[in-house]
XYZ file of C-alpha atoms in Angstrom:
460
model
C 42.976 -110.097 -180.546
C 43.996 -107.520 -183.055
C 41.361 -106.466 -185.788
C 42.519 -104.994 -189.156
C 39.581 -103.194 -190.764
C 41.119 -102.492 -194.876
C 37.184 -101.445 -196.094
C 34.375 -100.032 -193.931
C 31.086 -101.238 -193.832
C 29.046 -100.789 -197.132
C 25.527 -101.555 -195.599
C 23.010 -103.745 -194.969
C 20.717 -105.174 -192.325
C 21.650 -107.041 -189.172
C 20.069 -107.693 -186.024
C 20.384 -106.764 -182.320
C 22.354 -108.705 -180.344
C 20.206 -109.414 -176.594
C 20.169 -106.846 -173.799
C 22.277 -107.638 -171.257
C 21.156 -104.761 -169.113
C 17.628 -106.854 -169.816
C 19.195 -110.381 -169.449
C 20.817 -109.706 -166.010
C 17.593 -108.584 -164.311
C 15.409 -110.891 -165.467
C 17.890 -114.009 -164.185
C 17.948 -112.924 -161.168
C 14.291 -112.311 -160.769
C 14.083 -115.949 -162.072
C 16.401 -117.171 -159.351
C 14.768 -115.286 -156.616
C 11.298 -116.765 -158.423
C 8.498 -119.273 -156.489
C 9.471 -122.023 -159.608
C 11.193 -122.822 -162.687
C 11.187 -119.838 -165.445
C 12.398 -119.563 -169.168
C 14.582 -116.681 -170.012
C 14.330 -116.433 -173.644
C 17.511 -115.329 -174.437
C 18.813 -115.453 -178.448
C 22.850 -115.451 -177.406
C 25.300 -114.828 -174.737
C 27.114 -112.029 -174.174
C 30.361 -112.216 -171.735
C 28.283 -110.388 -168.991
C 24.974 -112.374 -169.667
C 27.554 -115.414 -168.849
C 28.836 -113.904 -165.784
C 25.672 -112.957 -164.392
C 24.513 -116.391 -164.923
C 27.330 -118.326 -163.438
C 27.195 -115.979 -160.197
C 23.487 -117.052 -159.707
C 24.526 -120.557 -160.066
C 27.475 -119.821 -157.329
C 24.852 -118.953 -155.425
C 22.904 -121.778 -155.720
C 20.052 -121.468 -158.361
C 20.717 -123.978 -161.050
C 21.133 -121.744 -164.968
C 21.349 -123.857 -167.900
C 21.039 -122.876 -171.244
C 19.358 -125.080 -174.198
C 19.446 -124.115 -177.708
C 16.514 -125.175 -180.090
C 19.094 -125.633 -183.271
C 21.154 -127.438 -181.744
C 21.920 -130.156 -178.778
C 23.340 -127.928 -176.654
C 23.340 -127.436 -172.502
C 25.521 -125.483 -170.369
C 25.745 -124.870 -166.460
C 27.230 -122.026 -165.338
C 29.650 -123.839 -162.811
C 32.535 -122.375 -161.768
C 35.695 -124.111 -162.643
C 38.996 -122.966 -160.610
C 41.964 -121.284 -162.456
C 44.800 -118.982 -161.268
C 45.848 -116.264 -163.179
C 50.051 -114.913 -162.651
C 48.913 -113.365 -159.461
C 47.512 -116.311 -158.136
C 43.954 -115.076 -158.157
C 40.841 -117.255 -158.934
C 38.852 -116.535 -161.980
C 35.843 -117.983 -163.727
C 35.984 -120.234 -166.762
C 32.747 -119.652 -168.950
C 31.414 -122.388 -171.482
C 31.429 -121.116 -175.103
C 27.968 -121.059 -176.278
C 27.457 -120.620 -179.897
C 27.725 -116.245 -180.591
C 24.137 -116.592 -181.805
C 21.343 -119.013 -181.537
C 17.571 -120.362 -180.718
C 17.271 -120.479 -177.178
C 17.418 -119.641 -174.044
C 17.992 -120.406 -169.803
C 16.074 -122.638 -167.865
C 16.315 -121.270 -164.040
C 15.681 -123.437 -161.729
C 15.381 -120.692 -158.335
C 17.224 -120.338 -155.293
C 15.837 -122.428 -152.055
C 14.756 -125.780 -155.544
C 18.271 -126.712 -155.736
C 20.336 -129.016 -153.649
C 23.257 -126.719 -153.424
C 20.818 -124.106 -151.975
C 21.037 -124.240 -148.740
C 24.650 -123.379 -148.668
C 26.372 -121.845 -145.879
C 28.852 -119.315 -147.876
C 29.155 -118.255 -151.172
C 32.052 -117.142 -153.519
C 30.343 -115.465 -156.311
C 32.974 -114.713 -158.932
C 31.581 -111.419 -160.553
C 34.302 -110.608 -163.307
C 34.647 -107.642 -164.766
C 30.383 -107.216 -164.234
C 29.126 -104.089 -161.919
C 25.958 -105.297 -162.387
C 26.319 -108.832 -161.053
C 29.185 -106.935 -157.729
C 25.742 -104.640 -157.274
C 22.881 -106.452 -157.756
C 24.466 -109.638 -155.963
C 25.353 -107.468 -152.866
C 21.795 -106.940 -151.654
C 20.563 -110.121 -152.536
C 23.216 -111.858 -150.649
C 22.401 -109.739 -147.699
C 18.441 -110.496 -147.704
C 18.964 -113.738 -147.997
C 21.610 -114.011 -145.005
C 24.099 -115.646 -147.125
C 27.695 -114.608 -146.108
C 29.693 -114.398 -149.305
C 32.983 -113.595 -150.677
C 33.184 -111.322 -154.111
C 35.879 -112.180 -156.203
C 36.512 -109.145 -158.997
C 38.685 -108.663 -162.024
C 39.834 -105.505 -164.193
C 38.949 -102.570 -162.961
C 35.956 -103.712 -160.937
C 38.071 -103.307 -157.777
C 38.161 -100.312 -158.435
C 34.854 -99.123 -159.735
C 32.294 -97.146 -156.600
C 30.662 -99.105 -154.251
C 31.310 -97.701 -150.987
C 28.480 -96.143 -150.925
C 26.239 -99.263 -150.958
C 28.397 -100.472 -148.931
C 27.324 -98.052 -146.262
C 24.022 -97.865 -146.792
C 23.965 -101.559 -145.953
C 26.187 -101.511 -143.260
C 23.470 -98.896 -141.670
C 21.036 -101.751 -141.825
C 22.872 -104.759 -140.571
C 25.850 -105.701 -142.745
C 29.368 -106.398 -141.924
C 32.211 -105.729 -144.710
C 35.792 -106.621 -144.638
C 38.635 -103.978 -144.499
C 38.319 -101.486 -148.200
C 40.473 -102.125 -149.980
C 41.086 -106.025 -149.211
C 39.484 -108.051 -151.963
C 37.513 -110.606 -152.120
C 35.088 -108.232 -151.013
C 33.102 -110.273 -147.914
C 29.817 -109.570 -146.662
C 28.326 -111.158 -143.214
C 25.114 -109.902 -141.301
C 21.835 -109.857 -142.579
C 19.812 -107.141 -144.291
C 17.120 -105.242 -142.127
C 14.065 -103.440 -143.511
C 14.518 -99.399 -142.969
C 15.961 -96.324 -144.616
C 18.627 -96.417 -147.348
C 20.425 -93.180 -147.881
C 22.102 -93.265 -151.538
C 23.405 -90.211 -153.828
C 22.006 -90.639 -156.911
C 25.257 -89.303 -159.261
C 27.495 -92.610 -158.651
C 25.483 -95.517 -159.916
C 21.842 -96.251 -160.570
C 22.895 -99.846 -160.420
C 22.978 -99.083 -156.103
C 18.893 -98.822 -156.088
C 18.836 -101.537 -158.700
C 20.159 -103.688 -155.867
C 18.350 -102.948 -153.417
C 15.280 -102.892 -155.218
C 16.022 -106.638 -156.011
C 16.544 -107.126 -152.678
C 14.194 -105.383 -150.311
C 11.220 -107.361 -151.027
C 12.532 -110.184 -149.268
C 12.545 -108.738 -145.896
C 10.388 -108.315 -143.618
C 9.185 -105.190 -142.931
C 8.545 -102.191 -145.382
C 11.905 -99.976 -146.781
C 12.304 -96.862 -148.092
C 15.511 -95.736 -150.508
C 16.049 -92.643 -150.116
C 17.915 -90.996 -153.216
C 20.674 -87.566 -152.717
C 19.809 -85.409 -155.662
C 18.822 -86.058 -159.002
C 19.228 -89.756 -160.271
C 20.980 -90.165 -163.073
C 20.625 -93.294 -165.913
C 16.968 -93.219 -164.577
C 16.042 -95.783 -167.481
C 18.260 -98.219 -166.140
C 16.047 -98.573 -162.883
C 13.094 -98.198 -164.697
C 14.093 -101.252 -166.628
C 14.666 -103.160 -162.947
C 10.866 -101.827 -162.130
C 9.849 -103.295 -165.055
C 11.623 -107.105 -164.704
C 10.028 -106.767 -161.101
C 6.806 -106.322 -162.554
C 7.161 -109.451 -164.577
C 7.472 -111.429 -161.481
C 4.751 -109.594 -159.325
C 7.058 -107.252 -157.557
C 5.842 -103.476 -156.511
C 7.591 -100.569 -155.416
C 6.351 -97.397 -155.596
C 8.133 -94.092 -156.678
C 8.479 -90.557 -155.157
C 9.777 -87.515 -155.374
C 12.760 -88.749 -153.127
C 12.828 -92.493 -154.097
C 11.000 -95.821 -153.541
C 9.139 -97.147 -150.916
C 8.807 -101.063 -151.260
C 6.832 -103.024 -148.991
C 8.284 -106.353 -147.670
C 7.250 -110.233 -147.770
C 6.655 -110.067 -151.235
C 6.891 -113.079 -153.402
C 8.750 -113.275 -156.822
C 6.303 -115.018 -159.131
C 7.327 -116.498 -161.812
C 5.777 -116.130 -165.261
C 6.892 -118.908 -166.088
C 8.519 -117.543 -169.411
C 10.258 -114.066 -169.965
C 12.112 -113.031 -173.170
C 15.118 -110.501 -173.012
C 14.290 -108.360 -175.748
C 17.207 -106.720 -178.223
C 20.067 -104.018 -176.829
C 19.508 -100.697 -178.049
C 23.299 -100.051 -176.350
C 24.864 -102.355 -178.879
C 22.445 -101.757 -181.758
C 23.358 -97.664 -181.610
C 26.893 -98.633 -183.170
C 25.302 -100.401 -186.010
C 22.912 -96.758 -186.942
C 25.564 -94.710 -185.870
C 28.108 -96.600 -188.572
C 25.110 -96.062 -190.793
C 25.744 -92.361 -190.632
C 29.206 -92.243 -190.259
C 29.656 -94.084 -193.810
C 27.317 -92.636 -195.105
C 25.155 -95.787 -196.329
C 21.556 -97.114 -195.300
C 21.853 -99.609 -192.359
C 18.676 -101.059 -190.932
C 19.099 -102.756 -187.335
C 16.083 -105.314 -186.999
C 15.045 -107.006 -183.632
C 14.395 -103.540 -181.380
C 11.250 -102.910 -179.428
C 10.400 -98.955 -179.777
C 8.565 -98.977 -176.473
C 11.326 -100.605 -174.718
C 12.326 -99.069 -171.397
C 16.293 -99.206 -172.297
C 17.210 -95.387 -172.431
C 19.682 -96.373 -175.007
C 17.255 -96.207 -177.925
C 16.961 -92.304 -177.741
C 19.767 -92.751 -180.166
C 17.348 -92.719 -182.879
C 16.272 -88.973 -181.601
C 19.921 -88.034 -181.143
C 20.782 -89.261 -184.984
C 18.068 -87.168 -186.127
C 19.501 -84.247 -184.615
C 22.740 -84.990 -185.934
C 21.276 -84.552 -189.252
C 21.076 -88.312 -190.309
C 17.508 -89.216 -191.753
C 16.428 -92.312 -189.308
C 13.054 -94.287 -190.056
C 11.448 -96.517 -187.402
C 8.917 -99.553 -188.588
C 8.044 -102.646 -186.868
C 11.273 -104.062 -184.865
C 13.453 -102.164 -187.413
C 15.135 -98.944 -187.816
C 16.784 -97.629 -190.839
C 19.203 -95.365 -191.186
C 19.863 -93.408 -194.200
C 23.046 -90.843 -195.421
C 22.755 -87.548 -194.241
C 24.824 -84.385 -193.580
C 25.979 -84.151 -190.155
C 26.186 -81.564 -187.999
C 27.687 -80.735 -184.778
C 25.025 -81.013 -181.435
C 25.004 -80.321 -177.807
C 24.299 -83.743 -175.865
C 23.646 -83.988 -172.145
C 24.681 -87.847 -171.429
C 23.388 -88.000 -167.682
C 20.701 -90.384 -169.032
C 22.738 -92.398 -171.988
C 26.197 -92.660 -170.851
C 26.468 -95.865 -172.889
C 25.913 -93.903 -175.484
C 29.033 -91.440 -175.304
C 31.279 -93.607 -177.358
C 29.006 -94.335 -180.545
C 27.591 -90.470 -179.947
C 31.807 -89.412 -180.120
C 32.303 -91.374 -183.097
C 29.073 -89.758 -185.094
C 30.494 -86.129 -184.320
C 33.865 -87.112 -185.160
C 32.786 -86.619 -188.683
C 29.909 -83.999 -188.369
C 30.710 -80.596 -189.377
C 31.455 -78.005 -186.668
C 31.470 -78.618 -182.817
C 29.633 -81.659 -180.842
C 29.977 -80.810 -177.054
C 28.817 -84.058 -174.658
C 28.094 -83.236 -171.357
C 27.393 -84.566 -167.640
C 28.749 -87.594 -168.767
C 31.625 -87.606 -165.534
C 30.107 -91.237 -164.327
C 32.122 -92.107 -167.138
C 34.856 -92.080 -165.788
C 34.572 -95.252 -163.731
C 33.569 -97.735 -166.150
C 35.477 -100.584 -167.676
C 37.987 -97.755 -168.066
C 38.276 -94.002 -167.699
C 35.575 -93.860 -170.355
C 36.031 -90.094 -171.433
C 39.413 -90.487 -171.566
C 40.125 -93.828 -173.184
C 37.291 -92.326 -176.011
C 39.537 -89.454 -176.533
C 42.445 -91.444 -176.298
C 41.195 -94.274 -179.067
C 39.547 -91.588 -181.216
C 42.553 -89.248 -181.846
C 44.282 -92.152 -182.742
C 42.500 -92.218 -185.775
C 42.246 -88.413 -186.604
C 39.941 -87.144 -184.819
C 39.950 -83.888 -183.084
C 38.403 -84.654 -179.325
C 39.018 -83.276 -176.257
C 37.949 -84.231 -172.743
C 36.339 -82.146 -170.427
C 36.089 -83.023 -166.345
C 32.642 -84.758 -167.653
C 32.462 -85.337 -171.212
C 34.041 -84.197 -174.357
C 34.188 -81.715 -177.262
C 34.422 -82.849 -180.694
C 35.339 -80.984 -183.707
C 34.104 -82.634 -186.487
C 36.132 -83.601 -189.374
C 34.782 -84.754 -193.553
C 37.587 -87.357 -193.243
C 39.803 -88.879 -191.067
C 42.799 -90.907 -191.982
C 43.035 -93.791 -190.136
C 45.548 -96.006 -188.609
C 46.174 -98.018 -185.125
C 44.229 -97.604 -182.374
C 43.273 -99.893 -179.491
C 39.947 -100.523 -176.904
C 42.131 -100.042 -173.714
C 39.979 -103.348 -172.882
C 36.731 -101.590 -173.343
C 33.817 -103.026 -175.139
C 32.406 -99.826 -176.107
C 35.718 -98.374 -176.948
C 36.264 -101.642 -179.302
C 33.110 -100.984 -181.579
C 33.746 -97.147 -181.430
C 36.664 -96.828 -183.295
C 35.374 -99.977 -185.490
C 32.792 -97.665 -186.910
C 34.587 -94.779 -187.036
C 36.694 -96.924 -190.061
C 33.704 -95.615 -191.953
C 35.451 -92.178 -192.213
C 39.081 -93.267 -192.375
C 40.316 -92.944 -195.616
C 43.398 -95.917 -194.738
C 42.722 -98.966 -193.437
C 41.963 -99.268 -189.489
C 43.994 -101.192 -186.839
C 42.250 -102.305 -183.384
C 44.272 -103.545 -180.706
C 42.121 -105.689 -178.287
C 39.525 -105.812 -180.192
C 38.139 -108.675 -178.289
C 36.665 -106.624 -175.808
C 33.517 -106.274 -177.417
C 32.821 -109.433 -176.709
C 31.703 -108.374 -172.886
C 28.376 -106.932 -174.359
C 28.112 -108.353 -178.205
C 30.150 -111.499 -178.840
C 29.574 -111.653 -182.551
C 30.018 -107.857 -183.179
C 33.098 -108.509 -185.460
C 31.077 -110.932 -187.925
C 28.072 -108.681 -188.293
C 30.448 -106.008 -189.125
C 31.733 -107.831 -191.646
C 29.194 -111.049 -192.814
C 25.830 -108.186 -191.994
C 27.429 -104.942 -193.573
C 29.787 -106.087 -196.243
C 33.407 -104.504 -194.437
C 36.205 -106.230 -194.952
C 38.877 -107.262 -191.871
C 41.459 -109.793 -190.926
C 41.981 -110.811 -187.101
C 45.282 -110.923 -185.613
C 45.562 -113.282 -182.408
C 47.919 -111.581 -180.415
């Protein structure tokens, strides 16, 4: 789909759309869960879907009710081929937003449970490839992991190995599906801590189950440290413990996921930073509503990092507000935020002097070459960026003037260069725009029904 953007947005208020990040951990403590849970959950995102669907693949049953509406999905898998004769998964189409949420009924409760192989079809999701890995192991079900995009090609060997070390069998790298055999033993887990911090994420779902007690043992510093803190904190929720070091996490085995019988994914910080970083970028008060301040999502130090910018940002309840401000040119060190890098890019594309984002070089392995396709879809519309070997330097410019871009089939990239429109002086062209529905299907109406711009979509 091709967007056409002919007037930015001129403000208003709209609300988060649900964490993912959030969503995907708590369904799979659910599935791994003693009984039944409710994940509150207000919409579904394309991964939310996928990560769903693979837990039903694996035998847990995920439906999701709506209280508006009569309205149940299951996340079965339905068989297509695609020109290259490879099977993908067909997701229902849920309303974009509604009153609701999954009922999980866990692994071990279901009839399909006790299932001697699996083919968990992860899509374009890292998280569900990752998180799924472990699981599958501790649980000694052999599976098959069928990819698309660029997930093939995204890290994982070193998971790989670190399981392998501890009783698991891969196929050949390189041959996909991706099949695991063997079963997980308790022990030491050796994993650098610059590739992914969705590798102790796994594992961290997954060592409980064993046996005997397991220590992960993390290579240098661990980067996109909030992202395991938010998997501490689902395992919490479901009586889970592991404790932290200087060198990793010990958790002890036999533990028992306990269900708390309802969970609610609270609002994505990831996707709610394009909505106050449009706010500054146009210049016009945007308040995004639905946000918990204390949340454990890294993400929401964008409300720090627009203040430094120069933007004037006001936090109050589940709100934040930002207001017009002169922007200015900052240093940023992304180790921490890397989903940040795109909305952060777009800011200093129109703050005065030079924005310089650093340690961001994980980028580079995401739905695409993340540095690059920024740069790439950025420049298209004016803006003077250049990429680095791990981030970017930005020259900031009072107006840009527009023109055709495209996501290069990256969420992020999609709603990027959609706010950026709010310094284009000429109208805005996004090819692919419907990428952004992996992480926010209904971005494109609150951009236009929540903040007044104007846009016509193009089906391509």
């Amino acid at each position: 789909m091709t967007v056409r953007i002919t007037r930015p947005i001129q403000g208003g208020t709209v609300r988060a759309p649900a964490s993912k990040s959030e969503a995907q951990r708590l369904l799979l403590c659910a599935a791994l869960a003693d009984s039944e849970t409710f994940v509150a959950c207000p919409e579904i995102s394309r991964d939310i879907g996928t990560m769903a669907r693979c837990l039903d693949e694996l035998g847990a049953a995920v439906r999701y009710n709506t209280a508006r509406r009569k309205f149940a999905c299951k996340f079965t898998r339905q068989a297509k081929l695609d020109g290259r004769g490879a099977a993908r998964a067909a997701l229902p189409r849920p309303p974009a937003y509604c009153e609701g949420g999954f009922t999980v009924t866990p692994l071990g409760r279901t009839a399909s449970g006790s299932q001697n192989r699996a083919d968990i079809f992860c899509g374009e999701s890292g998280a569900a490839l990752r998180f799924l890995l472990p699981v599958c192991a501790a649980l000694g079900i052999p599976a098959a992991f069928h990819m698309e995009g660029r997930l093939p090609k995204r890290p994982i060997s070193a998971l790989c190995g670190a399981m392998a070390a501890n009783g698991c069998v891969f196929s050949e790298p390189g041959l996909f599906p991706l099949t695991l055999e063997g079963k997980l033993k308790s022990g030491q887990y050796i994993l650098p801590g610059d590739i992914s911090s969705q590798f102790v994420s796994g594992l961290l779902f997954a060592l409980p189950l064993l046996d005997g007690d397991s220590k992960i043992h993390i290579t240098g510093a661990l980067q996109s440290r909030p992202y395991a803190d938010m998997t501490l904190n689902a395992l919490r929720l479901f009586g889970i413990k592991a404790q932290q070091d200087d060198h990793g996490f010990c958790v002890s085995g036999g533990q028992v996921y306990l269900s708390p019988k309802t969970v609610r994914v609270g609002g994505d910080w990831s996707g709610a930073a394009f909505w106050l970083a449009a706010g500054a970028i146009a210049k016009t008060t945007v308040t995004c509503t639905g946000l918990d301040l204390a949340s454990k999502q890294g993400d929401r130090a964008i409300t720090k990092l627009l203040s430094r910018f120069g933007a004037r940002v006001s936090q109050q309840g589940d709100a934040v507000t930002v207001y017009p401000g002169e922007l200015n040119g900052i240093e940023i060190s992304a180790e921490d935020i890397p989903d940040l890098v795109p909305a952060l890019a777009a800011a200093a594309a129109c703050a005065r002097g030079k924005t310089v984002i650093k340690n961001a070089a994980r980028l580079r392995f995401k739905e695409s070459d993340r540095i690059h396709t920024t740069a790439q879809a950025l420049s298209m519309l004016g803006a003077d960026i250049t990429e680095t070997a791990d981030g970017l330097i930005i020259i900031g410019k009072s107006k840009l003037p527009g023109g055709d871009t495209q996501s290069f089939g990256d969420h992020r990239i999609a709603m990027a260069t959609a706010i950026l429109s709010g310094a284009c002086e000429g109208p805005v062209t996004i090819r692919g725009a419907h990428a952004a529905q992996k992480s926010y299907p209904a971005f494109f109406e609150d951009f236009a029904d929540g903040l007044g711009a104007q846009l016509r979509r193009i089906e391509d």
